Amino acid sequence: FVPVAGALTLVVFSIGFVAKLLAARIEEIDFGQVEAMRSVGAGFIPTLAYAVVPQVMPRLVGLGIYQLDSNLRASAVVGIVGAGGIGATLANAFGRYDYDFALAITMVIVGVILVSEAVSGFIRKRIA
């Protein structure tokens, strides 16, 4: 259960980071739509669903993709410092002087990050 500590670390950080930036975006929305929904008697949930969420959805998706990319990179570092996962395996390979295996792990990490960048670039183009 050692990787759980690293995963929880990244989850707690990610939730706080995304929540702070999303709250800043919500403060910048056009409140005309919110007022229009309230003027016709809509409650909190419909107002949120039809006036706020459509305005912040591109930002939410962008932040989610950014945080996923960031967490992919950070997971290796968090593992190296003792939280388990692929970073711990990489640190063990270096400790055993098994440089072929360490290179293979590093190549997998770089490959996953490159694929993630390509997918996130494609999604960002589709959103904008």
CSV table of C-alpha atoms in Angstrom, one decimal:
chain,number,residue,atom,x,y,z
A,1,PHE,CA,0.0,0.0,0.0
A,2,VAL,CA,3.0,2.3,-0.3
A,3,PRO,CA,1.8,3.7,-3.7
A,4,VAL,CA,-1.4,4.8,-2.0
A,5,ALA,CA,0.5,7.6,-0.2
A,6,GLY,CA,1.9,9.0,-3.5
A,7,ALA,CA,-1.5,8.8,-5.2
A,8,LEU,CA,-3.2,10.5,-2.3
A,9,THR,CA,-0.5,13.2,-2.3
A,10,LEU,CA,-1.1,13.9,-6.0
A,11,VAL,CA,-4.9,13.8,-5.6
A,12,VAL,CA,-5.0,16.2,-2.7
A,13,PHE,CA,-2.7,18.6,-4.5
A,14,SER,CA,-4.6,18.3,-7.8
A,15,ILE,CA,-8.0,19.0,-6.2
A,16,GLY,CA,-6.7,22.1,-4.5
A,17,PHE,CA,-5.0,23.4,-7.5
A,18,VAL,CA,-7.9,22.8,-9.9
A,19,ALA,CA,-10.4,24.1,-7.4
A,20,LYS,CA,-8.5,27.4,-6.9
A,21,LEU,CA,-8.1,28.1,-10.6
A,22,LEU,CA,-11.7,27.1,-11.4
A,23,ALA,CA,-13.0,29.3,-8.6
A,24,ALA,CA,-11.1,32.2,-10.2
A,25,ARG,CA,-12.7,31.4,-13.6
A,26,ILE,CA,-16.2,31.2,-12.0
A,27,GLU,CA,-15.7,34.7,-10.6
A,28,GLU,CA,-15.1,36.0,-14.2
A,29,ILE,CA,-18.2,34.5,-15.8
A,30,ASP,CA,-20.9,36.7,-17.4
A,31,PHE,CA,-23.5,36.9,-14.7
A,32,GLY,CA,-26.2,38.0,-17.2
A,33,GLN,CA,-27.0,34.3,-17.8
A,34,VAL,CA,-27.2,33.6,-14.1
A,35,GLU,CA,-29.6,36.6,-13.6
A,36,ALA,CA,-31.7,35.4,-16.5
A,37,MET,CA,-32.0,31.9,-15.1
A,38,ARG,CA,-32.9,33.3,-11.6
A,39,SER,CA,-35.5,35.8,-13.1
A,40,VAL,CA,-37.5,32.9,-14.6
A,41,GLY,CA,-37.5,31.1,-11.2
A,42,ALA,CA,-34.8,28.5,-11.8
A,43,GLY,CA,-33.3,27.0,-8.7
A,44,PHE,CA,-29.6,26.7,-7.8
A,45,ILE,CA,-28.9,23.4,-9.6
A,46,PRO,CA,-30.5,24.4,-12.9
A,47,THR,CA,-28.8,27.7,-12.7
A,48,LEU,CA,-25.5,26.0,-12.1
A,49,ALA,CA,-26.1,23.5,-14.9
A,50,TYR,CA,-27.3,25.8,-17.6
A,51,ALA,CA,-25.7,29.2,-16.8
A,52,VAL,CA,-22.4,28.5,-15.0
A,53,VAL,CA,-21.1,25.1,-16.2
A,54,PRO,CA,-21.3,25.9,-19.9
A,55,GLN,CA,-19.1,29.0,-19.4
A,56,VAL,CA,-16.5,27.3,-17.3
A,57,MET,CA,-16.4,23.9,-19.1
A,58,PRO,CA,-13.6,24.7,-21.6
A,59,ARG,CA,-11.5,25.9,-18.7
A,60,LEU,CA,-12.3,22.8,-16.6
A,61,VAL,CA,-11.4,20.5,-19.4
A,62,GLY,CA,-8.1,22.4,-20.0
A,63,LEU,CA,-7.2,22.3,-16.3
A,64,GLY,CA,-8.0,18.6,-16.1
A,65,ILE,CA,-5.8,17.8,-19.0
A,66,TYR,CA,-3.0,20.1,-17.6
A,67,GLN,CA,-3.2,18.5,-14.2
A,68,LEU,CA,-3.2,15.0,-15.7
A,69,ASP,CA,0.0,15.8,-17.6
A,70,SER,CA,1.5,17.3,-14.5
A,71,ASN,CA,0.6,14.3,-12.4
A,72,LEU,CA,2.2,11.9,-14.9
A,73,ARG,CA,5.5,13.8,-14.6
A,74,ALA,CA,5.2,14.2,-10.8
A,75,SER,CA,4.4,10.5,-10.2
A,76,ALA,CA,7.9,9.4,-11.1
A,77,VAL,CA,9.4,12.0,-8.8
A,78,VAL,CA,7.1,11.2,-6.0
A,79,GLY,CA,8.0,7.5,-6.4
A,80,ILE,CA,11.7,8.2,-6.4
A,81,VAL,CA,11.4,9.9,-3.0
A,82,GLY,CA,9.7,6.9,-1.4
A,83,ALA,CA,6.0,6.9,-2.3
A,84,GLY,CA,6.1,3.8,-4.5
A,85,GLY,CA,5.0,3.2,-8.1
A,86,ILE,CA,7.2,3.5,-11.2
A,87,GLY,CA,9.5,6.0,-9.5
A,88,ALA,CA,10.4,3.5,-6.8
A,89,THR,CA,11.1,0.9,-9.4
A,90,LEU,CA,13.3,3.3,-11.2
A,91,ALA,CA,15.2,4.2,-8.0
A,92,ASN,CA,15.6,0.5,-7.3
A,93,ALA,CA,17.0,-0.1,-10.8
A,94,PHE,CA,19.6,2.6,-10.3
A,95,GLY,CA,20.4,1.2,-6.8
A,96,ARG,CA,21.1,-2.3,-8.4
A,97,TYR,CA,23.2,-0.7,-11.1
A,98,ASP,CA,20.8,-2.2,-13.6
A,99,TYR,CA,21.0,0.7,-16.1
A,100,ASP,CA,19.4,-1.2,-19.0
A,101,PHE,CA,16.2,-1.6,-16.9
A,102,ALA,CA,16.4,2.0,-15.7
A,103,LEU,CA,16.7,3.2,-19.3
A,104,ALA,CA,13.7,1.1,-20.3
A,105,ILE,CA,11.7,2.6,-17.4
A,106,THR,CA,12.8,6.1,-18.4
A,107,MET,CA,11.9,5.5,-22.0
A,108,VAL,CA,8.4,4.3,-21.0
A,109,ILE,CA,7.9,7.4,-18.8
A,110,VAL,CA,9.0,9.7,-21.7
A,111,GLY,CA,6.8,7.7,-24.1
A,112,VAL,CA,3.7,8.0,-21.9
A,113,ILE,CA,4.3,11.7,-21.5
A,114,LEU,CA,4.7,12.2,-25.2
A,115,VAL,CA,1.5,10.3,-25.9
A,116,SER,CA,-0.3,12.3,-23.2
A,117,GLU,CA,1.0,15.6,-24.8
A,118,ALA,CA,-0.3,14.5,-28.2
A,119,VAL,CA,-3.7,13.5,-26.9
A,120,SER,CA,-4.0,16.7,-24.8
A,121,GLY,CA,-3.0,18.8,-27.8
A,122,PHE,CA,-5.7,17.2,-29.9
A,123,ILE,CA,-8.3,17.7,-27.2
A,124,ARG,CA,-7.3,21.3,-26.7
A,125,LYS,CA,-7.7,22.0,-30.4
A,126,ARG,CA,-11.1,20.4,-30.4
A,127,ILE,CA,-12.3,22.5,-27.5
A,128,ALA,CA,-11.0,25.9,-28.7
